[in-house]
Amino acid sequence: MLFGKTRAEEIADRLPLQVEALIRAAERTCENRFEFFADPEVRLDTPIDWWSDPLRGVQWPSKPAHRIDHRGGPGDPKWIWELNRLQHLPWLASARMFTGEERFATVALSQLDSWIVRNPPGWGIAWRGAFEAGIRSISVALTLDGLRDAQALTEARFARAVRMLAAGAERCLQDRSRFSSANNHLVGELAGPAIVALLLPELRHAARWEADAVAALAVEADRQILPDGAGAEQALGYQVFVVELLTVVAAVLFRRYGHAPDRLTAAIFRSREYLEAVIGECDPEPHYGDDDQGFAVRLGPEPRRTVREHLGIVDAFLADRPAGAVESPESLTAAWLSSARPVKVREQITLRTTAAGSAFAPDGGMAVLRSGPRTILMDVGALGYLSIAAHGHSDALAVSLNFAGESLIGDPGTGSYYRNPEWREAHRSTRAHATACVDGLDQSVRGGPFLWMRHAQVRVREIDLLGGIVDAEHDGYRRLPAPVVHRRRVMAPPTLKSVLVLDLFTGRGRHDVHVSWPMAPDLEVEPAGAGHRARRRGVPVLELAYAVSGGVVTTEAVRGDDDSALGWWSRELEHRVPAWAPSVRCHADLPFVCATVLLPFPESRAPGPHAVLPARSIADLRVDVEEGRVQVEWIDLDGPHRVAFEMDRVRT
């Protein structure tokens, strides 16, 4: 229903380079060559040992799946699960359609045979959790769909595969994630049996699986994609993953019935609007929360899914690309999931936008301030989804800064899940993010690597998209013996080249505060007066200056520190590179205000790499607080500036 020779010919004519890359990936798969995350490629024996992790020399045990301790076991379950998702099999099915060569079908079915023999339902690491069964079911069902007329697909082979898929469908629906764990895992556990039922409707229980799974998916689409289009998990990578699961199911529903539940298509539409607002025309890839680079399905050979590629997939499915939409590349996944006619969506979303590209998502809690080449993102949302907030980071009020399409200040990424516990702890921490850390503690209280026990709650005080103001506070440090409230006010009016960030700390007692600014790994950082200057390839691109009301600031900068696990940047799971993380430290009695001025250098004004620069481009920064009125003064390359506001002013 999804694949077909006629469509394959059309795709090959339109996307010849992508098809060539897909065939190369299929050839590597024929040689048992696999590569996941940032790990090197491995070449496995024939038949493949589906429980062996050769990179770490680990053999997962032969025992019932529920008795395997994947968290405390000897290896990294993520790698072995990735292999056992069988997401390479659709490559082989596609390669056969593109080339007409039956050898791709022979390899695909031979590997599937060996997997079924090695992994009877409920046995081994591959069946540890219904989620893995759900994701694997999508790949296998699509592979059978693509190979339905293959010479090598005998009745016996087909029957064995269908029995495995039926067992997986029952497992997914019976053991689906519930209550506090009902996050993206639940969507995967529902999408699997939905696809199996839709592609194999002749199975005895297919009608029940389809009705149950699709109805539940419609409910989850409303829950996990918020009214403003943001993902409820507060993790952008998982939003992309969830929406692609919904898109695959919706695409197959359209192929079969000509329609899909409105709640499915509305969630896909909402998410697209939000992601387009966040990524803009030329901004770098946004990041926040966890991201394990997981695929809903792999119909193309790309090693990871970018947000722009994802938007291309969604655009192809909705087939209603509006004028002025964000440019997105064509991909094989988009081509296979594309709709023949526009999908009608009648959806009112709560996302607020301006003509200049600024936006505010009130449900997800993301503010975007755009002015010319400058983009600022500020997180004013929840920690994560449900009570465990498994994939959220303790980063309330964190700021990202992009300029001229390049990242300056950003999120340090995920680091690790299982393999490096110290990375996992650090990359989720408040100290690692572009926000304020009080007394060395996280804003929220962790209970484990995928569990938060107490969540910092954010209150938005003011959003002025036209004026370039975001103002919010959180209560995460109210739990301290001497309670603290952290409030952050970002002021980035379009008329001002500098960005002013005010961190206000109110409460009781004396506290130690770090305000950190993690930077992209291609930047070098040096002292600049009472602040820092960042260079890219020797050219200054950003200056930071700091001041504290009634106190003295101490500047620090860390890069690639193994002891603290700070000063690292991670864009692939289990991989990190050193990156500067400058910060300002204040030790003072409350209340006090820390002012940071961020001055990106426009290309036309940035001095050359060998130019003689002043000691600082921001001078005489001063912040005073008197009777609830905050006043900040500084001088930069555009002259003197003075900003004042009343601390207790609130606008919603």
CSV table of N, CA and C in Angstrom, one decimal, residues 325-436:
chain,number,residue,atom,x,y,z
A,325,ALA,N,6.7,29.5,3.3
A,325,ALA,CA,7.1,28.5,4.3
A,325,ALA,C,8.6,28.3,4.3
A,326,VAL,N,9.1,27.8,5.4
A,326,VAL,CA,10.5,27.5,5.6
A,326,VAL,C,10.9,26.5,4.5
A,327,GLU,N,12.1,26.8,3.8
A,327,GLU,CA,12.6,25.9,2.8
A,327,GLU,C,13.0,24.6,3.5
A,328,SER,N,12.7,23.4,2.9
A,328,SER,CA,13.0,22.1,3.4
A,328,SER,C,13.5,21.2,2.3
A,329,PRO,N,14.5,20.4,2.5
A,329,PRO,CA,15.0,19.6,1.4
A,329,PRO,C,14.1,18.4,1.1
A,330,GLU,N,14.2,17.9,-0.1
A,330,GLU,CA,13.4,16.7,-0.5
A,330,GLU,C,14.2,15.5,0.0
A,331,SER,N,13.4,14.5,0.4
A,331,SER,CA,14.0,13.3,0.9
A,331,SER,C,13.2,12.1,0.4
A,332,LEU,N,13.8,10.9,0.5
A,332,LEU,CA,13.0,9.7,0.0
A,332,LEU,C,11.8,9.5,1.0
A,333,THR,N,12.0,9.7,2.3
A,333,THR,CA,10.9,9.6,3.2
A,333,THR,C,9.8,10.5,2.8
A,334,ALA,N,10.1,11.7,2.5
A,334,ALA,CA,9.0,12.6,2.1
A,334,ALA,C,8.3,12.1,0.8
A,335,ALA,N,9.1,11.6,-0.1
A,335,ALA,CA,8.5,11.2,-1.4
A,335,ALA,C,7.6,10.0,-1.2
A,336,TRP,N,8.0,9.0,-0.3
A,336,TRP,CA,7.1,7.8,-0.1
A,336,TRP,C,5.9,8.2,0.7
A,337,LEU,N,6.0,9.2,1.6
A,337,LEU,CA,4.8,9.5,2.5
A,337,LEU,C,4.0,10.6,1.9
A,338,SER,N,4.3,11.1,0.7
A,338,SER,CA,3.6,12.3,0.2
A,338,SER,C,2.2,11.9,-0.2
A,339,SER,N,1.3,12.9,-0.1
A,339,SER,CA,-0.1,12.8,-0.4
A,339,SER,C,-0.4,13.2,-1.9
A,340,ALA,N,-1.4,12.6,-2.5
A,340,ALA,CA,-1.7,13.0,-3.9
A,340,ALA,C,-2.5,14.3,-3.9
A,341,ARG,N,-3.2,14.6,-2.8
A,341,ARG,CA,-4.0,15.9,-2.7
A,341,ARG,C,-3.8,16.5,-1.4
A,342,PRO,N,-4.0,17.8,-1.2
A,342,PRO,CA,-3.9,18.4,0.1
A,342,PRO,C,-4.7,17.8,1.2
A,343,VAL,N,-4.1,17.7,2.3
A,343,VAL,CA,-4.9,17.2,3.5
A,343,VAL,C,-5.5,18.4,4.2
A,344,LYS,N,-6.8,18.4,4.2
A,344,LYS,CA,-7.5,19.6,4.8
A,344,LYS,C,-7.5,19.5,6.3
A,345,VAL,N,-6.9,20.6,6.9
A,345,VAL,CA,-6.8,20.7,8.3
A,345,VAL,C,-7.5,22.0,8.8
A,346,ARG,N,-8.4,21.9,9.6
A,346,ARG,CA,-9.1,23.1,10.2
A,346,ARG,C,-8.7,23.1,11.7
A,347,GLU,N,-7.7,23.9,11.9
A,347,GLU,CA,-7.1,23.9,13.3
A,347,GLU,C,-6.8,25.3,13.7
A,348,GLN,N,-7.2,25.7,14.8
A,348,GLN,CA,-6.9,27.0,15.4
A,348,GLN,C,-5.8,26.7,16.5
A,349,ILE,N,-4.6,27.3,16.3
A,349,ILE,CA,-3.5,27.0,17.3
A,349,ILE,C,-3.3,28.3,18.1
A,350,THR,N,-2.7,28.1,19.3
A,350,THR,CA,-2.5,29.2,20.2
A,350,THR,C,-1.1,29.9,20.0
A,351,LEU,N,-0.3,29.4,19.0
A,351,LEU,CA,1.0,30.0,18.7
A,351,LEU,C,0.8,31.5,18.3
A,352,ARG,N,1.5,32.4,18.9
A,352,ARG,CA,1.5,33.8,18.5
A,352,ARG,C,2.7,34.1,17.7
A,353,THR,N,2.6,34.8,16.5
A,353,THR,CA,3.7,35.2,15.7
A,353,THR,C,3.6,36.6,15.2
A,354,THR,N,4.7,37.1,14.7
A,354,THR,CA,4.8,38.5,14.2
A,354,THR,C,5.3,38.4,12.8
A,355,ALA,N,5.1,39.5,12.0
A,355,ALA,CA,5.6,39.5,10.6
A,355,ALA,C,7.1,39.4,10.6
A,356,ALA,N,7.8,39.9,11.6
A,356,ALA,CA,9.3,39.8,11.7
A,356,ALA,C,9.8,38.4,12.0
A,357,GLY,N,8.9,37.5,12.4
A,357,GLY,CA,9.4,36.1,12.7
A,357,GLY,C,9.5,35.8,14.1
A,358,SER,N,9.2,36.8,15.0
A,358,SER,CA,9.1,36.5,16.4
A,358,SER,C,7.9,35.6,16.7
A,359,ALA,N,8.0,34.9,17.8
A,359,ALA,CA,6.9,34.0,18.1
A,359,ALA,C,6.8,33.7,19.6
A,360,PHE,N,5.7,33.3,20.1
A,360,PHE,CA,5.5,32.8,21.5
A,360,PHE,C,4.6,31.6,21.5
A,361,ALA,N,5.0,30.5,22.1
A,361,ALA,CA,4.2,29.3,22.3
A,361,ALA,C,3.8,29.3,23.7
A,362,PRO,N,2.6,29.7,24.1
A,362,PRO,CA,2.2,29.8,25.5
A,362,PRO,C,2.1,28.4,26.2
A,363,ASP,N,1.8,27.4,25.5
A,363,ASP,CA,1.6,26.1,26.1
A,363,ASP,C,2.9,25.3,26.3
A,364,GLY,N,3.7,25.4,25.2
A,364,GLY,CA,5.0,24.8,25.3
A,364,GLY,C,6.1,25.6,26.0
A,365,GLY,N,5.8,26.9,26.1
A,365,GLY,CA,6.7,27.8,26.8
A,365,GLY,C,8.0,28.1,26.1
A,366,MET,N,7.9,28.5,24.8
A,366,MET,CA,9.1,28.9,24.0
A,366,MET,C,8.8,30.3,23.4
A,367,ALA,N,9.8,31.2,23.7
A,367,ALA,CA,9.7,32.5,23.1
A,367,ALA,C,10.8,32.7,22.1
A,368,VAL,N,10.5,33.3,21.0
A,368,VAL,CA,11.4,33.5,19.9
A,368,VAL,C,11.4,35.0,19.6
A,369,LEU,N,12.6,35.6,19.7
A,369,LEU,CA,12.7,37.1,19.3
A,369,LEU,C,13.6,37.2,18.2
A,370,ARG,N,13.1,37.7,17.0
A,370,ARG,CA,13.9,37.9,15.8
A,370,ARG,C,14.0,39.4,15.5
A,371,SER,N,15.2,39.7,15.1
A,371,SER,CA,15.5,41.1,14.6
A,371,SER,C,16.6,41.0,13.6
A,372,GLY,N,16.4,41.2,12.3
A,372,GLY,CA,17.4,41.1,11.3
A,372,GLY,C,18.1,39.8,11.4
A,373,PRO,N,19.5,39.8,11.6
A,373,PRO,CA,20.2,38.5,11.6
A,373,PRO,C,20.2,37.8,13.0
A,374,ARG,N,19.6,38.4,14.0
A,374,ARG,CA,19.6,38.0,15.3
A,374,ARG,C,18.4,37.2,15.7
A,375,THR,N,18.6,36.0,16.3
A,375,THR,CA,17.5,35.2,16.9
A,375,THR,C,17.8,34.8,18.3
A,376,ILE,N,16.8,35.0,19.2
A,376,ILE,CA,17.0,34.6,20.6
A,376,ILE,C,15.8,33.7,20.9
A,377,LEU,N,16.1,32.6,21.5
A,377,LEU,CA,15.1,31.7,22.0
A,377,LEU,C,15.2,31.7,23.6
A,378,MET,N,14.1,31.7,24.2
A,378,MET,CA,14.1,31.6,25.7
A,378,MET,C,13.1,30.6,26.1
A,379,ASP,N,13.5,29.7,27.0
A,379,ASP,CA,12.6,28.6,27.5
A,379,ASP,C,11.9,29.1,28.7
A,380,VAL,N,10.6,29.2,28.6
A,380,VAL,CA,9.7,29.6,29.7
A,380,VAL,C,8.7,28.5,30.0
A,381,GLY,N,9.0,27.3,29.6
A,381,GLY,CA,8.0,26.2,29.7
A,381,GLY,C,8.3,25.3,30.9
A,382,ALA,N,7.5,24.2,30.9
A,382,ALA,CA,7.6,23.2,31.9
A,382,ALA,C,8.9,22.4,31.8
A,383,LEU,N,9.3,21.7,32.8
A,383,LEU,CA,10.5,20.8,32.8
A,383,LEU,C,10.3,19.7,31.8
A,384,GLY,N,9.2,19.1,31.7
A,384,GLY,CA,9.0,18.0,30.8
A,384,GLY,C,7.5,17.5,30.9
A,385,TYR,N,7.3,16.2,30.5
A,385,TYR,CA,6.0,15.7,30.3
A,385,TYR,C,5.7,14.7,31.4
A,386,LEU,N,4.5,14.9,32.0
A,386,LEU,CA,4.0,14.0,33.1
A,386,LEU,C,4.9,14.1,34.3
A,387,SER,N,4.7,13.2,35.3
A,387,SER,CA,5.4,13.4,36.6
A,387,SER,C,6.9,13.1,36.5
A,388,ILE,N,7.3,12.2,35.6
A,388,ILE,CA,8.7,11.8,35.6
A,388,ILE,C,9.5,12.8,34.7
A,389,ALA,N,8.9,13.5,33.8
A,389,ALA,CA,9.6,14.4,32.9
A,389,ALA,C,10.9,13.8,32.3
A,390,ALA,N,10.8,12.6,31.8
A,390,ALA,CA,12.0,11.8,31.5
A,390,ALA,C,13.0,12.4,30.6
A,391,HIS,N,12.5,13.2,29.6
A,391,HIS,CA,13.5,13.7,28.7
A,391,HIS,C,13.7,15.2,28.7
A,392,GLY,N,13.2,15.8,29.8
A,392,GLY,CA,13.4,17.2,30.0
A,392,GLY,C,14.7,17.5,30.7
A,393,HIS,N,15.3,18.7,30.5
A,393,HIS,CA,16.5,19.2,31.2
A,393,HIS,C,16.1,20.3,32.2
A,394,SER,N,16.9,20.4,33.2
A,394,SER,CA,16.7,21.4,34.2
A,394,SER,C,17.2,22.8,33.8
A,395,ASP,N,16.5,23.4,32.8
A,395,ASP,CA,17.0,24.5,32.1
A,395,ASP,C,16.0,25.7,32.0
A,396,ALA,N,15.2,25.8,33.0
A,396,ALA,CA,14.2,26.9,32.9
A,396,ALA,C,14.9,28.2,32.7
A,397,LEU,N,14.3,29.0,31.9
A,397,LEU,CA,14.7,30.4,31.5
A,397,LEU,C,16.0,30.4,30.7
A,398,ALA,N,16.4,29.3,30.2
A,398,ALA,CA,17.6,29.2,29.3
A,398,ALA,C,17.5,30.0,28.0
A,399,VAL,N,18.6,30.6,27.6
A,399,VAL,CA,18.6,31.4,26.4
A,399,VAL,C,19.5,30.8,25.3
A,400,SER,N,19.1,30.9,24.1
A,400,SER,CA,20.0,30.6,22.9
A,400,SER,C,20.1,31.8,22.1
A,401,LEU,N,21.2,32.0,21.5
A,401,LEU,CA,21.5,33.2,20.6
A,401,LEU,C,22.1,32.7,19.3
A,402,ASN,N,21.5,33.0,18.2
A,402,ASN,CA,22.0,32.8,16.9
A,402,ASN,C,22.2,34.1,16.2
A,403,PHE,N,23.2,34.2,15.3
A,403,PHE,CA,23.4,35.4,14.6
A,403,PHE,C,23.9,35.1,13.2
A,404,ALA,N,23.2,35.7,12.2
A,404,ALA,CA,23.6,35.5,10.8
A,404,ALA,C,23.7,34.0,10.5
A,405,GLY,N,22.7,33.2,11.0
A,405,GLY,CA,22.7,31.8,10.7
A,405,GLY,C,23.7,30.9,11.4
A,406,GLU,N,24.4,31.5,12.4
A,406,GLU,CA,25.4,30.7,13.1
A,406,GLU,C,25.0,30.7,14.6
A,407,SER,N,25.3,29.6,15.3
A,407,SER,CA,25.0,29.4,16.7
A,407,SER,C,26.1,30.1,17.5
A,408,LEU,N,25.7,30.9,18.5
A,408,LEU,CA,26.7,31.5,19.4
A,408,LEU,C,26.5,30.9,20.8
A,409,ILE,N,25.3,31.1,21.4
A,409,ILE,CA,25.0,30.5,22.7
A,409,ILE,C,23.9,29.5,22.5
A,410,GLY,N,24.1,28.3,23.0
A,410,GLY,CA,23.0,27.3,22.8
A,410,GLY,C,23.0,26.2,23.8
A,411,ASP,N,22.2,25.2,23.5
A,411,ASP,CA,22.0,24.1,24.4
A,411,ASP,C,23.1,23.1,24.2
A,412,PRO,N,23.7,22.5,25.3
A,412,PRO,CA,24.9,21.6,25.1
A,412,PRO,C,24.6,20.2,24.7
A,413,GLY,N,23.3,19.9,24.6
A,413,GLY,CA,22.9,18.6,24.0
A,413,GLY,C,22.7,17.5,25.1
A,414,THR,N,22.6,16.3,24.6
A,414,THR,CA,22.2,15.2,25.5
A,414,THR,C,23.3,14.4,26.1
A,415,GLY,N,24.4,14.3,25.4
A,415,GLY,CA,25.6,13.6,26.0
A,415,GLY,C,25.4,12.1,25.9
A,416,SER,N,24.7,11.5,26.9
A,416,SER,CA,24.7,10.1,27.0
A,416,SER,C,23.4,9.7,27.7
A,417,TYR,N,23.0,8.4,27.4
A,417,TYR,CA,21.9,7.8,28.2
A,417,TYR,C,22.4,6.8,29.2
A,418,TYR,N,23.0,5.7,28.7
A,418,TYR,CA,23.5,4.7,29.6
A,418,TYR,C,25.0,4.5,29.7
A,419,ARG,N,25.7,4.8,28.7
A,419,ARG,CA,27.1,4.4,28.6
A,419,ARG,C,28.0,5.3,29.5
A,420,ASN,N,27.7,6.6,29.7
A,420,ASN,CA,28.5,7.5,30.5
A,420,ASN,C,27.6,8.2,31.5
A,421,PRO,N,27.3,7.6,32.6
A,421,PRO,CA,26.4,8.2,33.6
A,421,PRO,C,26.8,9.7,34.0
A,422,GLU,N,28.1,10.0,34.1
A,422,GLU,CA,28.5,11.3,34.5
A,422,GLU,C,28.1,12.3,33.4
A,423,TRP,N,28.2,11.9,32.1
A,423,TRP,CA,27.8,12.8,31.1
A,423,TRP,C,26.3,13.1,31.2
A,424,ARG,N,25.5,12.0,31.4
A,424,ARG,CA,24.1,12.1,31.6
A,424,ARG,C,23.7,13.1,32.6
A,425,GLU,N,24.4,13.0,33.8
A,425,GLU,CA,24.1,13.9,34.9
A,425,GLU,C,24.4,15.3,34.5
A,426,ALA,N,25.5,15.5,33.9
A,426,ALA,CA,26.0,16.9,33.6
A,426,ALA,C,25.1,17.6,32.6
A,427,HIS,N,24.8,16.9,31.5
A,427,HIS,CA,24.1,17.5,30.4
A,427,HIS,C,22.6,17.8,30.7
A,428,ARG,N,22.1,17.2,31.8
A,428,ARG,CA,20.7,17.5,32.2
A,428,ARG,C,20.7,18.6,33.2
A,429,SER,N,21.9,19.0,33.7
A,429,SER,CA,22.0,19.9,34.9
A,429,SER,C,21.7,21.4,34.5
A,430,THR,N,21.3,22.1,35.5
A,430,THR,CA,21.1,23.6,35.4
A,430,THR,C,22.5,24.2,35.0
A,431,ARG,N,23.5,23.8,35.7
A,431,ARG,CA,24.8,24.4,35.5
A,431,ARG,C,25.3,24.4,34.1
A,432,ALA,N,24.9,23.4,33.3
A,432,ALA,CA,25.4,23.2,31.9
A,432,ALA,C,24.7,24.1,30.9
A,433,HIS,N,23.6,24.7,31.4
A,433,HIS,CA,22.7,25.5,30.4
A,433,HIS,C,22.9,27.0,30.6
A,434,ALA,N,22.3,27.7,29.6
A,434,ALA,CA,22.4,29.1,29.6
A,434,ALA,C,21.3,29.8,30.5
A,435,THR,N,21.5,29.5,31.8
A,435,THR,CA,20.6,30.0,32.8
A,435,THR,C,21.3,30.2,34.1
A,436,ALA,N,20.7,30.4,35.2
A,436,ALA,CA,21.3,30.7,36.5
A,436,ALA,C,21.2,29.5,37.4
